Amino acid sequence: MTGAGRYAPSPSGDLHLGNLRTALLAWLFARSTSRAFVLRIEDLDRVRQGAEERQIADLRAIGLDWDDPIVRQSERLDRYARAVASLQERGLTYECFCTRREIADAASAPHAPPGAYPGTCHELSEADRERLRLQRASALRLRADMSEFAVQDVFVGRYVGVVDDFVLVRGDGTPAYNLAVVVDDGEQGIDQVVRGDDLLSSAPRQAYLAGLLGIAAPTYVHVPLALNDRGERLAKRDGAVTLDDLQSQGVSTGAAYALITQSLGLPALPPSDLVAVFDPAALPRTPWTFHPPRP
Ligand code: GLU
């Protein structure tokens, strides 16, 4: 097998049909290209009791499998620390003492690209830092030497997005999402990242950081999300959207799975039987509007 794909849920709640659809796509992209497929639990924040077990059960229930072991980010803190140390040694980090409020106010200044850190703490003197350390916890930011970076996406094509001095380690010491994802994808040999297109704007930051850490950027496939009938991103509050909810409305897991495959223009066959007929070029390029059954 060459390379690997992955599904990397945050155990913050149950997976809804849109999440399961993205997981199925990630699995199909990986397995149809003879890649390994790994499940990584991104449990550095927003962990809800029991969610990981229910997510794993639901992924199994729709017929997905993965290569051992399941990796949990909370068990890999030493890896993130090593990556941060290597960036620190090269002078590629700095401490940031800004509050969210300060960043929001400064970012509305006309010169900062939307969503970019305005660079407030970039040039602090050591004396400033010593004074501020006594007052506030500091986050650690990347000292990026560019403001945008291009990635190649199978669906989107060339995508150029903002790279700013993004956070590597949060004020409470937790490794930030962008750092953990890049370190893990690199160490797990992930060369194909299939995920929801809400994360497309993170890809340039992640690909740029990967380069700094000597990791090749993966092939990206950002897939359209599932929406509710008001055109908003599907969420738990939209009614019966998980396998469990649907079951209690009389919709079996098999029938729920068939809604997913139908939305992808695929026959309602188990994932292992879809590999042979899976054609990325034939997938829909627009979001899937999901109408939960009403009781
Ligand atoms: N853990 C992230 C999420 O559930 C996904 C991260 C990724 O696929 O890069 O939104």
PDB file of N, CA and C and ligand atoms in Angstrom, residues 6 8-10 40 42 46 177 181 185 193-195 198-199 206, ligand 1:
ATOM      1  N   ARG A   6      -7.490   9.517   5.645  1.00  0.00           N
ATOM      2  CA  ARG A   6      -7.924   9.485   7.043  1.00  0.00           C
ATOM      3  C   ARG A   6      -9.274  10.173   7.214  1.00  0.00           C
ATOM      4  N   ALA A   8     -10.926  12.291  10.550  1.00  0.00           N
ATOM      5  CA  ALA A   8     -10.392  12.835  11.803  1.00  0.00           C
ATOM      6  C   ALA A   8     -11.452  13.616  12.575  1.00  0.00           C
ATOM      7  N   PRO A   9     -12.431  12.916  13.125  1.00  0.00           N
ATOM      8  CA  PRO A   9     -13.508  13.637  13.816  1.00  0.00           C
ATOM      9  C   PRO A   9     -13.089  14.192  15.178  1.00  0.00           C
ATOM     10  N   SER A  10     -13.720  15.283  15.563  1.00  0.00           N
ATOM     11  CA  SER A  10     -13.573  15.806  16.926  1.00  0.00           C
ATOM     12  C   SER A  10     -14.716  15.200  17.733  1.00  0.00           C
ATOM     13  N   ARG A  40      -8.530   9.065  13.174  1.00  0.00           N
ATOM     14  CA  ARG A  40      -7.799   9.853  14.187  1.00  0.00           C
ATOM     15  C   ARG A  40      -8.804  10.683  14.976  1.00  0.00           C
ATOM     16  N   GLU A  42      -9.639  13.618  17.181  1.00  0.00           N
ATOM     17  CA  GLU A  42      -9.045  14.937  17.462  1.00  0.00           C
ATOM     18  C   GLU A  42      -9.642  15.484  18.755  1.00  0.00           C
ATOM     19  N   ARG A  46     -13.069  20.319  23.170  1.00  0.00           N
ATOM     20  CA  ARG A  46     -14.482  20.018  22.881  1.00  0.00           C
ATOM     21  C   ARG A  46     -14.794  18.517  22.938  1.00  0.00           C
ATOM     22  N   TYR A 177      -5.157  23.314  16.632  1.00  0.00           N
ATOM     23  CA  TYR A 177      -5.619  22.404  15.584  1.00  0.00           C
ATOM     24  C   TYR A 177      -4.664  22.359  14.386  1.00  0.00           C
ATOM     25  N   VAL A 181      -2.819  18.805  13.379  1.00  0.00           N
ATOM     26  CA  VAL A 181      -3.195  18.166  12.114  1.00  0.00           C
ATOM     27  C   VAL A 181      -1.972  17.940  11.215  1.00  0.00           C
ATOM     28  N   ASP A 185      -0.715  14.281  10.327  1.00  0.00           N
ATOM     29  CA  ASP A 185      -0.771  13.843   8.927  1.00  0.00           C
ATOM     30  C   ASP A 185       0.631  13.451   8.460  1.00  0.00           C
ATOM     31  N   VAL A 193      -5.962  14.089   1.934  1.00  0.00           N
ATOM     32  CA  VAL A 193      -6.841  14.653   2.958  1.00  0.00           C
ATOM     33  C   VAL A 193      -8.197  14.968   2.328  1.00  0.00           C
ATOM     34  N   VAL A 194      -9.201  14.168   2.709  1.00  0.00           N
ATOM     35  CA  VAL A 194     -10.567  14.380   2.223  1.00  0.00           C
ATOM     36  C   VAL A 194     -11.377  14.858   3.423  1.00  0.00           C
ATOM     37  N   ARG A 195     -11.978  16.026   3.325  1.00  0.00           N
ATOM     38  CA  ARG A 195     -12.738  16.571   4.465  1.00  0.00           C
ATOM     39  C   ARG A 195     -13.710  17.622   3.963  1.00  0.00           C
ATOM     40  N   ASP A 198     -15.616  23.328   4.615  1.00  0.00           N
ATOM     41  CA  ASP A 198     -15.492  24.397   5.621  1.00  0.00           C
ATOM     42  C   ASP A 198     -14.035  24.532   6.068  1.00  0.00           C
ATOM     43  N   LEU A 199     -13.204  23.531   5.780  1.00  0.00           N
ATOM     44  CA  LEU A 199     -11.794  23.577   6.202  1.00  0.00           C
ATOM     45  C   LEU A 199     -10.857  23.987   5.066  1.00  0.00           C
ATOM     46  N   GLN A 206      -1.933  25.103   6.691  1.00  0.00           N
ATOM     47  CA  GLN A 206      -1.420  23.773   7.030  1.00  0.00           C
ATOM     48  C   GLN A 206      -0.343  23.318   6.046  1.00  0.00           C
TER      49      GLN A 206
HETATM   50  N1  GLU B   1     -11.280  17.451  13.545  1.00  0.00           N
HETATM   51  C1  GLU B   1     -11.748  18.316  12.498  1.00  0.00           C
HETATM   52  C2  GLU B   1     -13.259  18.393  12.539  1.00  0.00           C
HETATM   53  O1  GLU B   1     -13.901  17.483  13.042  1.00  0.00           O
HETATM   54  C3  GLU B   1     -11.343  17.854  11.129  1.00  0.00           C
HETATM   55  C4  GLU B   1      -9.912  18.073  10.871  1.00  0.00           C
HETATM   56  C5  GLU B   1      -9.426  17.714   9.484  1.00  0.00           C
HETATM   57  O2  GLU B   1     -10.063  16.893   8.807  1.00  0.00           O
HETATM   58  O3  GLU B   1      -8.400  18.246   9.104  1.00  0.00           O
HETATM   59  O4  GLU B   1     -13.808  19.370  12.060  1.00  0.00           O
END
